[in-house]
Structures are given as structure tokens and as C-alpha cells.
């Protein structure tokens, strides 16, 4: 486990949308590693958030990696728009794409890294035949659609199994966890194998973003 790089990724879903630019600047100044950008369409998931225009608007505010999490169907139509808007990583859910391999290719051809996001009930077998092309595996530890939900404990076992698969694949693939992550459970989640931690309410709901970022990072590192 030693030497693993840990990344903290605040989810803008929990930011104050009336002050999005300032919120961005504040988490970047807090020393986070990536910005997690949740895109919901009120179709694939029962909530509606922001699109490429907002990504484009915040792009000049930070050099940080923008990690776009698409919870939309269809997927392919919107991928090039996010690439043009400055996304660095684009993840999608296999259930939302007609042709998973084609979508991965499209994301790469658009100049971005590609991730596959697995819902709590979506099996890891979905990674078969595509893992060798992925840059990121996102394990959902809540059902997608809302911030502030409780971490589903079964995700720990799934992260562990995903870590084994990724290590066997012998290529650089981030293992990201999304939903209900906080300073209290991040150590157990890191121990299960995650290296990239999305945190919405845990960061934006705290008074001091830098302090929360530091606490989370230290707790994760404590198991390495
Ligand atoms: C859920 C989103 C998550 C969520 C995380 O559909 O993909 O990124 O906003 O928020 P917390 O950390 O509050 O669970
Ligand atoms: Zn997300």
C-alpha cells in the first residue's frame, strides 16, 4: 500500500451556487487535488445540476484537474462539450451508455481521461473488457442523485475487490469513491483501497475547508 497517492476531490454539488467562483477559489486555496463536477439530468438521476457552460465559466479560475462525473443519459452527445469546456477527466455510468467501449474511446479522442462509475448495485464485472482502457474507476458509495447521503458500508468490500483488479491490470488507474465520505470514515475507505476521495458535504459543510482537507488527507495517509 505504501507510496499510494491520495487525492481529495470536493464535489461542487455541495458548494454555495450563488458564490460558485469564490467557492472554487476557496477549495483550490485549501489545497485539494481535483474538483469533482457532478452533472445530473433529471432523467438518469432524479436531480438537475449544471452543464458545460458552468464548467467553462469556472475553468479559468483554477489549474486544478476538473473531474466531471456525468449522471446523464445519453452520454455521448455531451462528452465533446465538456472536453471543450475544459474537463480533464470524464466519468460516466455504464447503464447510461448504449456502447460503453465507444464512449470510452470518445472521451479519449476528445482529449480527456476516462472513468467508469459503478452504482452500489452495479457489479464489478462491468469492468471486464474495458478496465485496460480506463484511467479511473469510480465506486459509488451512495445511490447517485444527491449530496449529503450516508456512506453504504458494502462499498468497502467492493473497493477492496476493485483494488485487486486494478493492481492486476498493472496500469495507472485511479480508484475513486463517491458519496458519504468524511474525516471519520476516510481511513477505513483508504484501507479498502481507494486513492481518490470525493467529498461534498464534508468539505463544503465545514467552516474551514483547508482544515477539513488536511484532516481527511492525514486520516487517509495514516493507513498507508
Ligand atoms: C452523488 C454525487 C456525489 C455527491 C457527494 O450523486 O455524485 O458526488 O455530491 O456528496 P457527499 O460527499 O455529500 O455525499
Ligand atoms: Zn459525483
mmCIF file of C-alpha atoms and ligand atoms in Angstrom:
data_model
loop_
_atom_site.group_PDB
_atom_site.id
_atom_site.type_symbol
_atom_site.label_atom_id
_atom_site.label_comp_id
_atom_site.label_asym_id
_atom_site.label_seq_id
_atom_site.Cartn_x
_atom_site.Cartn_y
_atom_site.Cartn_z
ATOM 1 C CA UNK A 1 0.000 0.000 0.000
ATOM 2 C CA UNK A 2 2.970 2.289 0.656
ATOM 3 C CA UNK A 3 3.525 5.029 -1.864
ATOM 4 C CA UNK A 4 -0.083 5.335 -2.892
ATOM 5 C CA UNK A 5 -1.030 8.900 -3.832
ATOM 6 C CA UNK A 6 -4.173 10.150 -2.127
ATOM 7 C CA UNK A 7 -6.353 12.777 -3.726
ATOM 8 C CA UNK A 8 -9.160 14.795 -2.168
ATOM 9 C CA UNK A 9 -11.877 15.879 -4.585
ATOM 10 C CA UNK A 10 -14.513 18.305 -3.274
ATOM 11 C CA UNK A 11 -17.835 17.945 -5.062
ATOM 12 C CA UNK A 12 -19.256 21.255 -6.215
ATOM 13 C CA UNK A 13 -22.729 19.853 -5.634
ATOM 14 C CA UNK A 14 -22.462 20.987 -2.023
ATOM 15 C CA UNK A 15 -20.962 24.407 -2.812
ATOM 16 C CA UNK A 16 -22.954 27.601 -2.482
ATOM 17 C CA UNK A 17 -24.061 28.032 -6.102
ATOM 18 C CA UNK A 18 -24.703 31.732 -5.629
ATOM 19 C CA UNK A 19 -20.968 32.130 -4.987
ATOM 20 C CA UNK A 20 -19.577 29.317 -7.110
ATOM 21 C CA UNK A 21 -16.459 31.182 -8.282
ATOM 22 C CA UNK A 22 -15.465 32.075 -4.719
ATOM 23 C CA UNK A 23 -16.204 28.565 -3.505
ATOM 24 C CA UNK A 24 -13.936 27.234 -6.220
ATOM 25 C CA UNK A 25 -11.126 29.563 -5.341
ATOM 26 C CA UNK A 26 -11.548 28.644 -1.673
ATOM 27 C CA UNK A 27 -11.232 24.877 -2.161
ATOM 28 C CA UNK A 28 -8.320 25.299 -4.546
ATOM 29 C CA UNK A 29 -6.592 27.502 -1.953
ATOM 30 C CA UNK A 30 -7.385 24.826 0.638
ATOM 31 C CA UNK A 31 -5.023 22.541 -1.274
ATOM 32 C CA UNK A 32 -7.400 19.977 -2.760
ATOM 33 C CA UNK A 33 -6.239 17.810 -5.660
ATOM 34 C CA UNK A 34 -9.175 17.762 -8.028
ATOM 35 C CA UNK A 35 -12.541 19.418 -8.426
ATOM 36 C CA UNK A 36 -15.393 16.934 -8.728
ATOM 37 C CA UNK A 37 -18.077 18.315 -11.047
ATOM 38 C CA UNK A 38 -21.409 16.483 -10.691
ATOM 39 C CA UNK A 39 -23.642 16.650 -13.746
ATOM 40 C CA UNK A 40 -27.247 15.479 -13.289
ATOM 41 C CA UNK A 41 -30.023 15.495 -15.869
ATOM 42 C CA UNK A 42 -33.304 14.756 -14.022
ATOM 43 C CA UNK A 43 -33.593 11.680 -16.234
ATOM 44 C CA UNK A 44 -30.813 9.245 -15.433
ATOM 45 C CA UNK A 45 -30.909 10.567 -11.848
ATOM 46 C CA UNK A 46 -33.744 12.463 -10.137
ATOM 47 C CA UNK A 47 -31.920 15.778 -9.826
ATOM 48 C CA UNK A 48 -30.680 18.533 -12.091
ATOM 49 C CA UNK A 49 -27.407 20.407 -11.751
ATOM 50 C CA UNK A 50 -25.022 22.164 -14.083
ATOM 51 C CA UNK A 51 -23.662 21.669 -17.586
ATOM 52 C CA UNK A 52 -20.710 22.565 -19.830
ATOM 53 C CA UNK A 53 -21.361 26.313 -19.654
ATOM 54 C CA UNK A 54 -20.681 26.321 -15.932
ATOM 55 C CA UNK A 55 -17.603 24.151 -16.407
ATOM 56 C CA UNK A 56 -16.325 26.617 -18.998
ATOM 57 C CA UNK A 57 -17.006 29.528 -16.659
ATOM 58 C CA UNK A 58 -15.008 28.085 -13.781
ATOM 59 C CA UNK A 59 -12.183 26.659 -15.913
ATOM 60 C CA UNK A 60 -10.104 29.886 -15.935
ATOM 61 C CA UNK A 61 -10.328 30.107 -12.149
ATOM 62 C CA UNK A 62 -8.159 27.082 -11.463
ATOM 63 C CA UNK A 63 -5.368 24.946 -12.848
ATOM 64 C CA UNK A 64 -6.732 22.005 -10.818
ATOM 65 C CA UNK A 65 -7.951 18.898 -12.558
ATOM 66 C CA UNK A 66 -11.682 19.084 -13.250
ATOM 67 C CA UNK A 67 -13.172 15.645 -12.720
ATOM 68 C CA UNK A 68 -16.567 15.560 -14.443
ATOM 69 C CA UNK A 69 -18.995 12.933 -13.170
ATOM 70 C CA UNK A 70 -21.741 12.512 -15.745
ATOM 71 C CA UNK A 71 -25.036 11.244 -14.362
ATOM 72 C CA UNK A 72 -26.809 11.799 -17.654
ATOM 73 C CA UNK A 73 -28.360 9.764 -20.430
ATOM 74 C CA UNK A 74 -27.482 9.781 -23.267
ATOM 75 C CA UNK A 75 -23.778 10.253 -22.551
ATOM 76 C CA UNK A 76 -22.050 10.625 -25.905
ATOM 77 C CA UNK A 77 -23.763 13.798 -27.095
ATOM 78 C CA UNK A 78 -22.448 15.824 -24.172
ATOM 79 C CA UNK A 79 -18.875 14.436 -23.947
ATOM 80 C CA UNK A 80 -17.244 16.734 -26.545
ATOM 81 C CA UNK A 81 -18.986 19.740 -24.968
ATOM 82 C CA UNK A 82 -17.364 19.016 -21.606
ATOM 83 C CA UNK A 83 -13.992 18.397 -23.237
ATOM 84 C CA UNK A 84 -14.226 21.795 -24.939
ATOM 85 C CA UNK A 85 -15.315 23.322 -21.628
ATOM 86 C CA UNK A 86 -12.025 22.250 -20.063
ATOM 87 C CA UNK A 87 -12.786 18.956 -18.306
ATOM 88 C CA UNK A 88 -9.728 16.785 -17.641
ATOM 89 C CA UNK A 89 -11.444 13.567 -16.585
ATOM 90 C CA UNK A 90 -14.913 12.450 -17.695
ATOM 91 C CA UNK A 91 -16.665 9.555 -15.955
ATOM 92 C CA UNK A 92 -19.994 8.015 -16.875
ATOM 93 C CA UNK A 93 -22.286 5.201 -15.753
ATOM 94 C CA UNK A 94 -22.369 2.052 -17.907
ATOM 95 C CA UNK A 95 -26.183 1.888 -17.664
ATOM 96 C CA UNK A 96 -26.404 5.320 -19.271
ATOM 97 C CA UNK A 97 -24.393 4.446 -22.388
ATOM 98 C CA UNK A 98 -25.543 2.202 -25.228
ATOM 99 C CA UNK A 99 -21.942 1.291 -26.069
ATOM 100 C CA UNK A 100 -19.532 1.575 -23.176
ATOM 101 C CA UNK A 101 -16.381 0.923 -25.191
ATOM 102 C CA UNK A 102 -17.369 3.532 -27.759
ATOM 103 C CA UNK A 103 -17.986 6.130 -25.050
ATOM 104 C CA UNK A 104 -14.567 5.443 -23.513
ATOM 105 C CA UNK A 105 -12.993 5.915 -26.956
ATOM 106 C CA UNK A 106 -14.947 9.111 -27.481
ATOM 107 C CA UNK A 107 -13.731 10.544 -24.163
ATOM 108 C CA UNK A 108 -10.129 9.710 -25.069
ATOM 109 C CA UNK A 109 -10.499 11.077 -28.592
ATOM 110 C CA UNK A 110 -11.825 14.287 -27.025
ATOM 111 C CA UNK A 111 -8.545 14.605 -25.123
ATOM 112 C CA UNK A 112 -9.752 13.605 -21.637
ATOM 113 C CA UNK A 113 -9.124 10.756 -19.257
ATOM 114 C CA UNK A 114 -11.987 8.270 -18.997
ATOM 115 C CA UNK A 115 -13.689 6.859 -15.920
ATOM 116 C CA UNK A 116 -16.453 4.344 -15.358
ATOM 117 C CA UNK A 117 -18.805 4.952 -12.418
ATOM 118 C CA UNK A 118 -20.437 1.958 -10.739
ATOM 119 C CA UNK A 119 -23.613 2.368 -8.706
ATOM 120 C CA UNK A 120 -23.967 0.459 -5.426
ATOM 121 C CA UNK A 121 -25.825 -2.400 -7.167
ATOM 122 C CA UNK A 122 -23.725 -2.413 -10.336
ATOM 123 C CA UNK A 123 -21.310 -5.357 -10.322
ATOM 124 C CA UNK A 124 -17.565 -5.061 -10.802
ATOM 125 C CA UNK A 125 -17.913 -7.478 -13.717
ATOM 126 C CA UNK A 126 -18.814 -4.358 -15.753
ATOM 127 C CA UNK A 127 -15.105 -3.581 -15.734
ATOM 128 C CA UNK A 128 -14.251 -6.704 -17.656
ATOM 129 C CA UNK A 129 -13.083 -5.985 -21.228
ATOM 130 C CA UNK A 130 -12.829 -2.258 -20.541
ATOM 131 C CA UNK A 131 -10.582 -1.862 -17.487
ATOM 132 C CA UNK A 132 -7.467 -1.885 -19.670
ATOM 133 C CA UNK A 133 -8.703 1.308 -21.322
ATOM 134 C CA UNK A 134 -9.803 3.184 -18.222
ATOM 135 C CA UNK A 135 -7.963 5.885 -16.303
ATOM 136 C CA UNK A 136 -10.352 5.896 -13.357
ATOM 137 C CA UNK A 137 -12.849 3.595 -11.666
ATOM 138 C CA UNK A 138 -15.464 5.369 -9.578
ATOM 139 C CA UNK A 139 -17.189 3.321 -6.898
ATOM 140 C CA UNK A 140 -20.432 4.960 -5.788
ATOM 141 C CA UNK A 141 -20.961 4.610 -2.060
ATOM 142 C CA UNK A 142 -24.428 6.181 -2.275
ATOM 143 C CA UNK A 143 -27.083 5.982 -4.964
ATOM 144 C CA UNK A 144 -26.398 8.879 -7.316
ATOM 145 C CA UNK A 145 -28.535 11.991 -7.326
ATOM 146 C CA UNK A 146 -27.954 13.842 -4.084
ATOM 147 C CA UNK A 147 -25.235 15.057 -1.784
ATOM 148 C CA UNK A 148 -25.306 14.517 1.947
ATOM 149 C CA UNK A 149 -26.316 10.829 1.952
ATOM 150 C CA UNK A 150 -24.955 8.112 4.247
ATOM 151 C CA UNK A 151 -21.995 6.012 3.107
ATOM 152 C CA UNK A 152 -23.153 2.482 2.171
ATOM 153 C CA UNK A 153 -20.764 0.125 4.059
ATOM 154 C CA UNK A 154 -20.833 -2.578 1.379
ATOM 155 C CA UNK A 155 -18.780 -0.197 -0.775
ATOM 156 C CA UNK A 156 -15.740 -1.131 1.333
ATOM 157 C CA UNK A 157 -15.782 -4.712 0.128
ATOM 158 C CA UNK A 158 -16.343 -3.551 -3.424
ATOM 159 C CA UNK A 159 -13.428 -1.116 -3.211
ATOM 160 C CA UNK A 160 -11.238 -3.900 -1.948
ATOM 161 C CA UNK A 161 -12.185 -6.141 -4.879
ATOM 162 C CA UNK A 162 -11.757 -3.264 -7.326
ATOM 163 C CA UNK A 163 -8.278 -2.573 -5.902
ATOM 164 C CA UNK A 164 -7.295 -6.187 -6.568
ATOM 165 C CA UNK A 165 -8.495 -5.930 -10.172
ATOM 166 C CA UNK A 166 -6.691 -2.625 -10.700
ATOM 167 C CA UNK A 167 -3.443 -3.940 -9.246
ATOM 168 C CA UNK A 168 -3.714 -6.953 -11.533
ATOM 169 C CA UNK A 169 -4.261 -4.680 -14.523
ATOM 170 C CA UNK A 170 -0.785 -3.206 -13.941
ATOM 171 C CA UNK A 171 -1.561 0.231 -15.272
ATOM 172 C CA UNK A 172 -2.226 3.556 -13.655
ATOM 173 C CA UNK A 173 -5.923 3.696 -12.813
ATOM 174 C CA UNK A 174 -7.344 5.918 -10.085
ATOM 175 C CA UNK A 175 -9.784 4.295 -7.690
ATOM 176 C CA UNK A 176 -12.271 6.941 -6.676
ATOM 177 C CA UNK A 177 -15.018 6.688 -4.076
ATOM 178 C CA UNK A 178 -18.040 8.971 -4.144
ATOM 179 C CA UNK A 179 -20.732 9.503 -1.522
ATOM 180 C CA UNK A 180 -20.831 9.972 2.230
ATOM 181 C CA UNK A 181 -17.056 10.237 2.655
ATOM 182 C CA UNK A 182 -15.872 12.250 5.655
ATOM 183 C CA UNK A 183 -12.949 12.588 8.049
ATOM 184 C CA UNK A 184 -14.455 9.891 10.252
ATOM 185 C CA UNK A 185 -14.663 7.108 7.684
ATOM 186 C CA UNK A 186 -11.929 8.024 5.198
ATOM 187 C CA UNK A 187 -9.278 5.862 6.907
ATOM 188 C CA UNK A 188 -11.388 2.720 6.521
ATOM 189 C CA UNK A 189 -12.120 3.673 2.910
ATOM 190 C CA UNK A 190 -8.422 4.206 2.185
ATOM 191 C CA UNK A 191 -7.650 0.866 3.818
ATOM 192 C CA UNK A 192 -10.162 -0.767 1.473
ATOM 193 C CA UNK A 193 -8.130 0.530 -1.454
ATOM 194 C CA UNK A 194 -9.469 3.897 -2.620
ATOM 195 C CA UNK A 195 -6.956 6.591 -3.540
ATOM 196 C CA UNK A 196 -9.260 9.404 -4.663
ATOM 197 C CA UNK A 197 -11.976 10.644 -2.318
ATOM 198 C CA UNK A 198 -14.937 12.745 -3.381
ATOM 199 C CA UNK A 199 -16.266 14.821 -0.511
ATOM 200 C CA UNK A 200 -19.172 17.188 -0.967
ATOM 201 C CA UNK A 201 -20.908 17.982 2.289
ATOM 202 C CA UNK A 202 -17.853 17.018 4.383
ATOM 203 C CA UNK A 203 -15.834 19.857 2.841
ATOM 204 C CA UNK A 204 -18.384 22.486 1.845
ATOM 205 C CA UNK A 205 -20.369 21.882 5.029
ATOM 206 C CA UNK A 206 -17.319 22.599 7.154
ATOM 207 C CA UNK A 207 -16.217 26.024 8.352
ATOM 208 C CA UNK A 208 -12.580 25.693 7.390
ATOM 209 C CA UNK A 209 -12.025 23.950 4.033
ATOM 210 C CA UNK A 210 -8.238 23.800 4.429
ATOM 211 C CA UNK A 211 -8.516 22.205 7.850
ATOM 212 C CA UNK A 212 -11.020 19.597 6.652
ATOM 213 C CA UNK A 213 -8.887 18.845 3.610
ATOM 214 C CA UNK A 214 -5.854 18.378 5.868
ATOM 215 C CA UNK A 215 -7.744 16.201 8.351
ATOM 216 C CA UNK A 216 -9.087 13.977 5.603
ATOM 217 C CA UNK A 217 -5.715 13.664 3.898
ATOM 218 C CA UNK A 218 -3.938 12.833 7.150
ATOM 219 C CA UNK A 219 -6.544 10.242 8.122
ATOM 220 C CA UNK A 220 -6.232 8.601 4.687
ATOM 221 C CA UNK A 221 -2.441 8.619 4.836
ATOM 222 C CA UNK A 222 -2.445 7.095 8.314
ATOM 223 C CA UNK A 223 -3.310 3.711 6.814
ATOM 224 C CA UNK A 224 -0.715 3.816 4.027
HETATM 225 C C1 LIG B 1 -23.931 11.958 -5.745
HETATM 226 C C2 LIG B 1 -22.715 12.711 -6.245
HETATM 227 C C3 LIG B 1 -21.669 12.905 -5.214
HETATM 228 C C4 LIG B 1 -22.119 13.703 -4.035
HETATM 229 C C5 LIG B 1 -21.127 13.630 -2.931
HETATM 230 O O1 LIG B 1 -24.744 11.646 -6.806
HETATM 231 O O2 LIG B 1 -22.123 12.011 -7.322
HETATM 232 O O3 LIG B 1 -20.504 13.472 -5.786
HETATM 233 O O4 LIG B 1 -22.348 15.028 -4.353
HETATM 234 O O5 LIG B 1 -21.629 14.361 -1.861
HETATM 235 P P1 LIG B 1 -21.424 13.890 -0.362
HETATM 236 O O6 LIG B 1 -19.955 13.853 -0.129
HETATM 237 O O7 LIG B 1 -22.131 14.934 0.437
HETATM 238 O O8 LIG B 1 -22.049 12.542 -0.245
HETATM 239 ZN ZN1 LIG B 2 -20.094 12.563 -8.033
#
